[in-house]
Amino acid sequence: MSRTALITGISGQDGSYLTELLHEKGYRVHGTVACKAPGIGETPPHLHYCDLGDGGNLDTILDEVQPDEVYNLAAQSHVRLSFDLPVYTADVTGVGTLRVLEAIRKHQRRHNRNVRFYQAASSEMFGEVSESPQRETTPFHPRSPYSCAKVFAFWQTVNYRESYDMFATNGILFNHESPRRGEAFVTRKITIAAARIKLGLQKSLKLGNLEARRDWGFAGDYVEAMWLMLQHDEPLDLVIGTGETHSVREFLEEVFAYHDLDYHDFVEFDAALQRPAEVSLLCADASKAHKVLGWEPKVSFTQLAHMMAEADLEAQQVHGG
Ligand code: F7E
């Protein structure tokens, strides 16, 4: 019998890749979108309006969909923005996860059925790192309202697993990108600007800290890890990343070089794009995920940069100007 999944935040980058993967595997896929999404009143049957800052209709959605698996991908996920909207971020990203967990607990009791839960935890929780690479046992030291909210959500997920015997897991995902990445994140901001500069549609690009180092992988690879975590025989918390770290500057160089451009000629520093507290270095040790799930990333840093550069060049050729 075909299984049913519910994805909160289905309209984001990860939601779109996960939906494709689950459809390939024969799932019925339902998703939630926040009320700001367009087309209210014309919602397709598999889409449900739900803002995790409220969550008042989660019970109804769960009863209607009867999911076997819930992937909690909804969040205010922009780190810089979380400094401007700390309480909103804590509510949606932190307490929002608790709202989903509590709704699942009650749904399971009402219907005497089991639901497997995946929480989109984040490498940002490691923040000011005490060891490198970071693994499951590395202490958290969050450096933003966003990552504080993710730490809260992480421990609530562990707590529901330990208190109610729920199949609740945390995937501690390091940065993952793609041509579908939101335009406010640094990789996509760079690939769009580089394509526009190449085509003569834009003259310069303003950026903040170029020395921050991240472990960047391909989102398409990472949604497979999410799914594998829910197929495992026991609920676990796992680090998912590539094990390589690169600076924002290296990503810039890679993308501009792809277009035969030198980024020095176009990039301007803008102090307003810096964060009150920065995470300087992230690098994953995903050996446990490799051992337990057999998971490993397929797309390299250079392939990812080129994939995104190429996709944005094509998109700007069609829609730019
Ligand atoms: O910044 C620096 C910035 O916004 C990366 C989210 O998905 O991954 C993401 O969080 C780095 C930072 O991602 C600009 O200071 C310089 O050091 O692309 P980002 P993030 O903050 O690492 C984690 C795993 C998540 O969980 C988050 O939800 O780039 N940087 N100049 C800039 N960043 C931005 N956005 N814009 C700039 O102009």
Coordinates of C-alpha atoms and ligand atoms in Angstrom, one line a residue:
M1 CA 0.0 0.0 0.0
S2 CA 1.4 3.4 -0.9
R3 CA 2.6 5.5 2.0
T4 CA 1.7 9.1 2.7
A5 CA 4.1 11.9 3.7
L6 CA 3.3 15.4 5.0
I7 CA 6.0 18.1 4.4
T8 CA 5.7 21.3 6.3
G9 CA 7.2 24.2 4.3
I10 CA 6.8 22.2 1.0
S11 CA 7.3 25.3 -1.2
G12 CA 10.9 25.8 -0.2
Q13 CA 14.0 24.4 -1.9
D14 CA 14.2 21.2 0.2
G15 CA 10.4 20.7 0.0
S16 CA 10.6 20.6 -3.8
Y17 CA 13.4 18.1 -4.0
L18 CA 11.9 15.9 -1.3
T19 CA 8.5 15.9 -3.1
E20 CA 10.2 14.7 -6.3
L21 CA 12.0 12.0 -4.4
L22 CA 8.9 10.8 -2.5
H23 CA 6.8 10.8 -5.7
E24 CA 9.5 8.6 -7.4
K25 CA 9.2 6.2 -4.5
G26 CA 5.4 6.0 -4.9
Y27 CA 4.3 8.2 -1.9
R28 CA 1.2 10.3 -1.8
V29 CA 2.7 13.7 -0.8
H30 CA 0.9 16.5 1.1
G31 CA 2.4 19.7 2.2
T32 CA 1.8 22.9 4.1
V33 CA 2.5 26.4 3.0
A34 CA 2.2 29.6 5.1
C35 CA -0.7 32.0 4.5
K36 CA 1.5 34.4 2.6
A37 CA 1.8 32.0 -0.3
P38 CA -0.1 33.1 -3.4
G39 CA -3.3 31.6 -4.8
I40 CA -5.4 31.5 -1.6
G41 CA -8.7 29.9 -2.4
E42 CA -7.3 27.9 -5.2
T43 CA -5.3 25.4 -3.1
P44 CA -4.6 22.1 -4.8
P45 CA -6.0 19.1 -2.7
H46 CA -2.5 18.1 -1.6
L47 CA -1.6 21.6 -0.2
H48 CA -2.8 22.9 3.1
Y49 CA -2.4 26.4 4.6
C50 CA -0.6 26.3 7.9
D51 CA 1.6 28.9 9.6
L52 CA 3.7 27.2 12.3
G53 CA 3.5 30.5 14.2
D54 CA -0.1 29.5 14.8
G55 CA -0.5 25.8 14.1
G56 CA -4.1 25.9 15.2
N57 CA -5.2 23.7 12.2
L58 CA -2.4 21.1 12.5
D59 CA -4.8 18.6 14.2
T60 CA -7.3 18.9 11.3
I61 CA -4.5 18.5 8.7
L62 CA -3.1 15.4 10.4
D63 CA -6.5 13.8 10.8
E64 CA -7.3 14.5 7.1
V65 CA -3.9 13.4 5.7
Q66 CA -3.2 10.5 8.1
P67 CA 0.5 10.7 7.2
D68 CA 3.0 7.8 7.8
E69 CA 5.9 10.3 7.8
V70 CA 6.1 14.0 8.6
Y71 CA 9.0 16.1 7.5
N72 CA 9.2 19.4 9.4
L73 CA 10.9 21.7 6.9
A74 CA 9.0 24.9 7.6
A75 CA 10.9 27.7 9.3
Q76 CA 12.1 31.3 9.2
S77 CA 15.4 30.0 8.0
H78 CA 17.4 33.2 7.2
V79 CA 20.1 33.7 9.8
R80 CA 20.7 37.4 9.2
L81 CA 17.0 38.2 9.2
S82 CA 16.6 36.4 12.5
F83 CA 18.5 39.2 14.2
D84 CA 15.8 41.6 13.0
L85 CA 13.0 39.3 13.8
P86 CA 14.2 37.3 16.8
V87 CA 10.8 36.7 18.5
Y88 CA 9.1 35.8 15.2
T89 CA 11.9 33.4 14.4
A90 CA 11.8 31.8 17.9
D91 CA 8.1 31.3 17.5
V92 CA 8.0 29.9 14.0
T93 CA 11.3 28.0 13.9
G94 CA 11.4 26.9 17.6
V95 CA 7.9 26.8 19.1
G96 CA 6.5 25.9 15.7
T97 CA 8.4 22.5 15.8
L98 CA 6.9 21.9 19.3
R99 CA 3.4 22.6 17.8
V100 CA 4.0 19.9 15.2
L101 CA 5.4 17.4 17.7
E102 CA 2.5 18.0 20.1
A103 CA -0.1 17.7 17.3
I104 CA 1.5 14.4 16.2
R105 CA 1.5 13.0 19.7
K106 CA -2.2 13.8 20.1
H107 CA -3.0 12.5 16.6
Q108 CA -1.2 9.2 17.3
R109 CA -3.2 8.8 20.5
R110 CA -6.6 9.6 18.9
H111 CA -6.0 7.2 16.0
N112 CA -3.8 4.6 17.6
R113 CA -1.3 4.8 14.8
N114 CA 2.4 5.6 14.5
V115 CA 3.9 8.6 12.6
R116 CA 7.6 9.0 11.9
F117 CA 8.9 12.5 12.3
Y118 CA 11.9 14.3 10.7
Q119 CA 13.1 17.6 12.1
A120 CA 15.2 19.8 9.9
A121 CA 17.9 20.6 12.5
S122 CA 20.9 22.7 11.4
S123 CA 24.7 22.9 11.5
E124 CA 24.2 26.5 12.7
M125 CA 23.5 25.0 16.1
F126 CA 27.2 24.3 16.4
G127 CA 27.9 28.0 15.9
E128 CA 31.1 28.9 17.7
V129 CA 32.6 25.5 17.2
S130 CA 34.6 23.8 19.9
E131 CA 36.0 21.1 17.6
S132 CA 36.3 20.6 13.9
P133 CA 34.9 18.7 12.0
Q134 CA 31.6 18.7 13.9
R135 CA 29.8 15.4 14.7
E136 CA 26.8 14.3 16.6
T137 CA 28.6 14.7 20.0
T138 CA 30.0 18.2 19.3
P139 CA 28.4 20.7 21.9
F140 CA 26.0 23.3 20.5
H141 CA 27.0 27.0 20.8
P142 CA 24.3 28.9 18.8
R143 CA 25.2 32.4 17.6
S144 CA 21.9 33.8 16.3
P145 CA 18.2 33.9 17.2
Y146 CA 17.7 31.4 14.3
S147 CA 20.2 28.8 15.7
C148 CA 18.9 29.3 19.3
A149 CA 15.4 28.4 17.9
K150 CA 16.8 25.4 16.1
V151 CA 18.5 24.2 19.4
F152 CA 15.1 24.4 21.2
A153 CA 13.5 22.4 18.4
F154 CA 16.3 19.9 18.4
W155 CA 15.8 19.1 22.2
Q156 CA 12.0 19.1 21.9
T157 CA 12.4 16.4 19.2
V158 CA 14.7 14.4 21.4
N159 CA 12.3 14.9 24.4
Y160 CA 9.3 13.6 22.5
R161 CA 11.3 10.6 21.4
E162 CA 12.4 9.9 25.0
S163 CA 9.1 10.8 26.8
Y164 CA 6.5 9.3 24.4
D165 CA 8.5 6.7 22.5
M166 CA 7.9 8.6 19.3
F167 CA 9.9 7.9 16.1
A168 CA 11.4 11.4 16.1
T169 CA 14.7 12.2 14.4
N170 CA 16.9 15.3 13.9
G171 CA 18.9 15.6 10.6
I172 CA 21.7 18.0 11.5
L173 CA 22.1 19.3 7.9
F174 CA 25.0 21.5 6.9
N175 CA 24.4 24.2 4.2
H176 CA 22.8 22.7 1.1
E177 CA 22.3 24.6 -2.1
S178 CA 20.9 24.2 -5.6
P179 CA 19.5 26.3 -8.5
R180 CA 16.3 26.4 -6.4
R181 CA 18.0 28.0 -3.4
G182 CA 16.3 31.1 -2.0
E183 CA 17.8 34.3 -3.5
A184 CA 18.7 35.8 -0.2
F185 CA 21.3 33.1 0.7
V186 CA 24.9 33.8 -0.3
T187 CA 25.5 31.1 -2.9
R188 CA 22.4 32.0 -4.9
K189 CA 22.9 35.7 -4.5
I190 CA 26.3 35.2 -6.1
T191 CA 25.2 32.9 -8.9
I192 CA 22.4 35.3 -10.0
A193 CA 24.6 38.4 -9.8
A194 CA 27.5 36.7 -11.7
A195 CA 25.1 35.7 -14.5
R196 CA 23.6 39.2 -14.7
I197 CA 27.1 40.8 -14.7
K198 CA 28.2 38.4 -17.5
L199 CA 25.1 39.4 -19.6
G200 CA 25.7 43.1 -18.9
L201 CA 22.5 43.4 -16.8
Q202 CA 24.2 44.4 -13.6
K203 CA 27.5 46.2 -12.7
S204 CA 28.4 45.1 -9.2
L205 CA 27.6 42.9 -6.3
K206 CA 27.5 43.9 -2.6
L207 CA 28.5 41.2 0.0
G208 CA 29.4 41.0 3.7
N209 CA 31.9 38.6 5.2
L210 CA 33.8 36.7 2.5
E211 CA 36.0 34.8 5.0
A212 CA 33.2 32.7 6.6
R213 CA 33.7 29.0 5.8
R214 CA 30.9 26.6 5.2
D215 CA 30.4 22.9 4.3
W216 CA 28.2 23.3 1.1
G217 CA 26.5 20.3 -0.5
F218 CA 23.7 19.7 -3.0
A219 CA 20.2 19.8 -1.7
G220 CA 19.1 16.9 -4.0
D221 CA 21.6 14.7 -2.2
Y222 CA 20.5 15.8 1.3
V223 CA 16.8 15.1 0.9
E224 CA 17.8 11.5 0.3
A225 CA 19.4 11.4 3.7
M226 CA 16.1 12.8 5.2
W227 CA 14.2 9.9 3.7
L228 CA 16.8 7.3 4.7
M229 CA 16.6 8.5 8.3
L230 CA 12.9 7.8 8.5
Q231 CA 13.4 4.3 6.9
H232 CA 16.0 3.3 9.5
D233 CA 14.9 0.8 12.2
E234 CA 15.5 3.2 15.1
P235 CA 15.2 7.0 15.4
L236 CA 18.6 8.8 15.4
D237 CA 20.1 12.3 15.2
L238 CA 22.6 12.4 12.4
V239 CA 25.0 14.9 10.9
I240 CA 24.7 15.3 7.2
G241 CA 27.4 17.2 5.2
T242 CA 30.3 16.7 2.7
G243 CA 33.3 16.9 5.1
E244 CA 34.8 19.8 2.9
T245 CA 34.8 23.4 4.0
H246 CA 35.2 26.4 1.7
S247 CA 35.0 30.2 2.2
V248 CA 32.5 32.5 0.6
R249 CA 35.4 33.9 -1.3
E250 CA 36.2 30.5 -2.8
F251 CA 32.6 30.1 -4.0
L252 CA 32.8 33.6 -5.5
E253 CA 36.0 32.8 -7.3
E254 CA 34.6 29.5 -8.6
V255 CA 31.4 31.1 -10.0
F256 CA 33.0 34.1 -11.6
A257 CA 35.8 32.0 -13.1
Y258 CA 33.1 29.8 -14.7
H259 CA 31.9 33.0 -16.5
D260 CA 35.6 34.0 -17.3
L261 CA 35.3 36.9 -15.0
D262 CA 37.5 38.1 -12.1
Y263 CA 35.3 38.8 -9.0
H264 CA 37.7 41.5 -7.8
D265 CA 36.4 43.8 -10.6
F266 CA 32.8 43.6 -9.4
V267 CA 32.4 42.8 -5.7
E268 CA 31.9 45.6 -3.1
F269 CA 32.0 45.1 0.7
D270 CA 28.8 46.2 2.5
A271 CA 29.1 46.3 6.3
A272 CA 25.3 46.1 6.6
L273 CA 25.4 42.6 5.3
Q274 CA 27.5 41.4 8.2
R275 CA 25.9 39.7 11.2
P276 CA 26.1 40.9 14.9
A277 CA 27.7 37.5 15.6
E278 CA 29.1 35.3 12.9
V279 CA 29.7 31.6 12.5
S280 CA 33.3 31.5 11.1
L281 CA 33.8 27.8 10.3
L282 CA 31.6 24.8 9.7
C283 CA 32.7 21.4 8.5
A284 CA 30.8 18.1 8.9
D285 CA 31.9 14.7 10.0
A286 CA 29.1 12.6 8.5
S287 CA 30.8 9.3 9.1
K288 CA 28.0 8.0 11.3
A289 CA 25.4 8.7 8.5
H290 CA 27.6 6.9 6.1
K291 CA 28.0 3.9 8.4
V292 CA 24.3 3.7 9.5
L293 CA 22.5 4.8 6.4
G294 CA 25.1 4.2 3.7
W295 CA 24.5 7.8 2.7
E296 CA 27.2 9.9 1.0
P297 CA 27.0 13.1 -1.1
K298 CA 27.4 12.8 -4.9
V299 CA 27.8 16.4 -6.0
S300 CA 31.2 18.1 -5.3
F301 CA 31.7 21.8 -4.3
T302 CA 32.9 22.7 -7.9
Q303 CA 30.1 20.7 -9.6
L304 CA 27.6 22.5 -7.3
A305 CA 29.0 26.0 -8.1
H306 CA 29.0 25.3 -11.8
M307 CA 25.5 23.8 -11.7
M308 CA 24.1 26.9 -10.1
A309 CA 26.2 29.3 -12.3
E310 CA 24.9 27.6 -15.4
A311 CA 21.3 27.5 -14.3
D312 CA 21.3 31.1 -13.4
L313 CA 22.9 32.1 -16.7
E314 CA 20.2 30.3 -18.6
A315 CA 17.4 31.8 -16.4
Q316 CA 18.8 35.3 -16.8
Q317 CA 19.1 34.8 -20.6
V318 CA 15.4 34.0 -20.7
H319 CA 14.0 36.3 -18.0
G320 CA 16.7 38.8 -17.2
G321 CA 16.9 42.5 -18.2
Ligands
F7E1 O1 25.3 32.7 4.6 C1 28.1 35.1 4.5 C2 27.3 35.1 5.8 O2 22.9 33.2 4.4 C3 26.5 32.0 4.5 C4 20.6 28.6 6.1 O3 20.1 27.7 5.2 O4 22.6 27.3 6.2 C5 22.1 28.6 6.0 O5 22.7 29.6 6.9 C6 27.7 32.9 4.9 C7 27.5 33.6 6.2 O6 23.7 30.8 5.0 C8 26.5 37.7 2.4 O7 27.8 36.0 6.8 C9 28.6 37.2 3.1 O8 28.7 33.5 6.9 O9 24.0 31.7 2.7 P1 23.9 32.2 4.1 P2 23.9 30.5 6.6 O10 23.8 31.7 7.4 O11 25.2 29.7 6.6 C10 22.3 26.8 7.6 C11 22.8 25.4 7.6 C12 20.9 27.0 7.9 O12 20.3 26.2 8.7 C13 20.2 28.2 7.5 O13 18.8 28.1 7.5 O14 27.8 33.9 3.9 N1 27.7 36.3 3.6 N2 27.9 38.1 2.4 C14 26.5 36.5 3.2 N3 25.3 35.9 3.5 C15 24.2 36.4 2.9 N4 23.0 35.7 3.0 N5 24.2 37.5 2.1 C16 25.4 38.2 1.8 O15 25.4 39.2 1.1

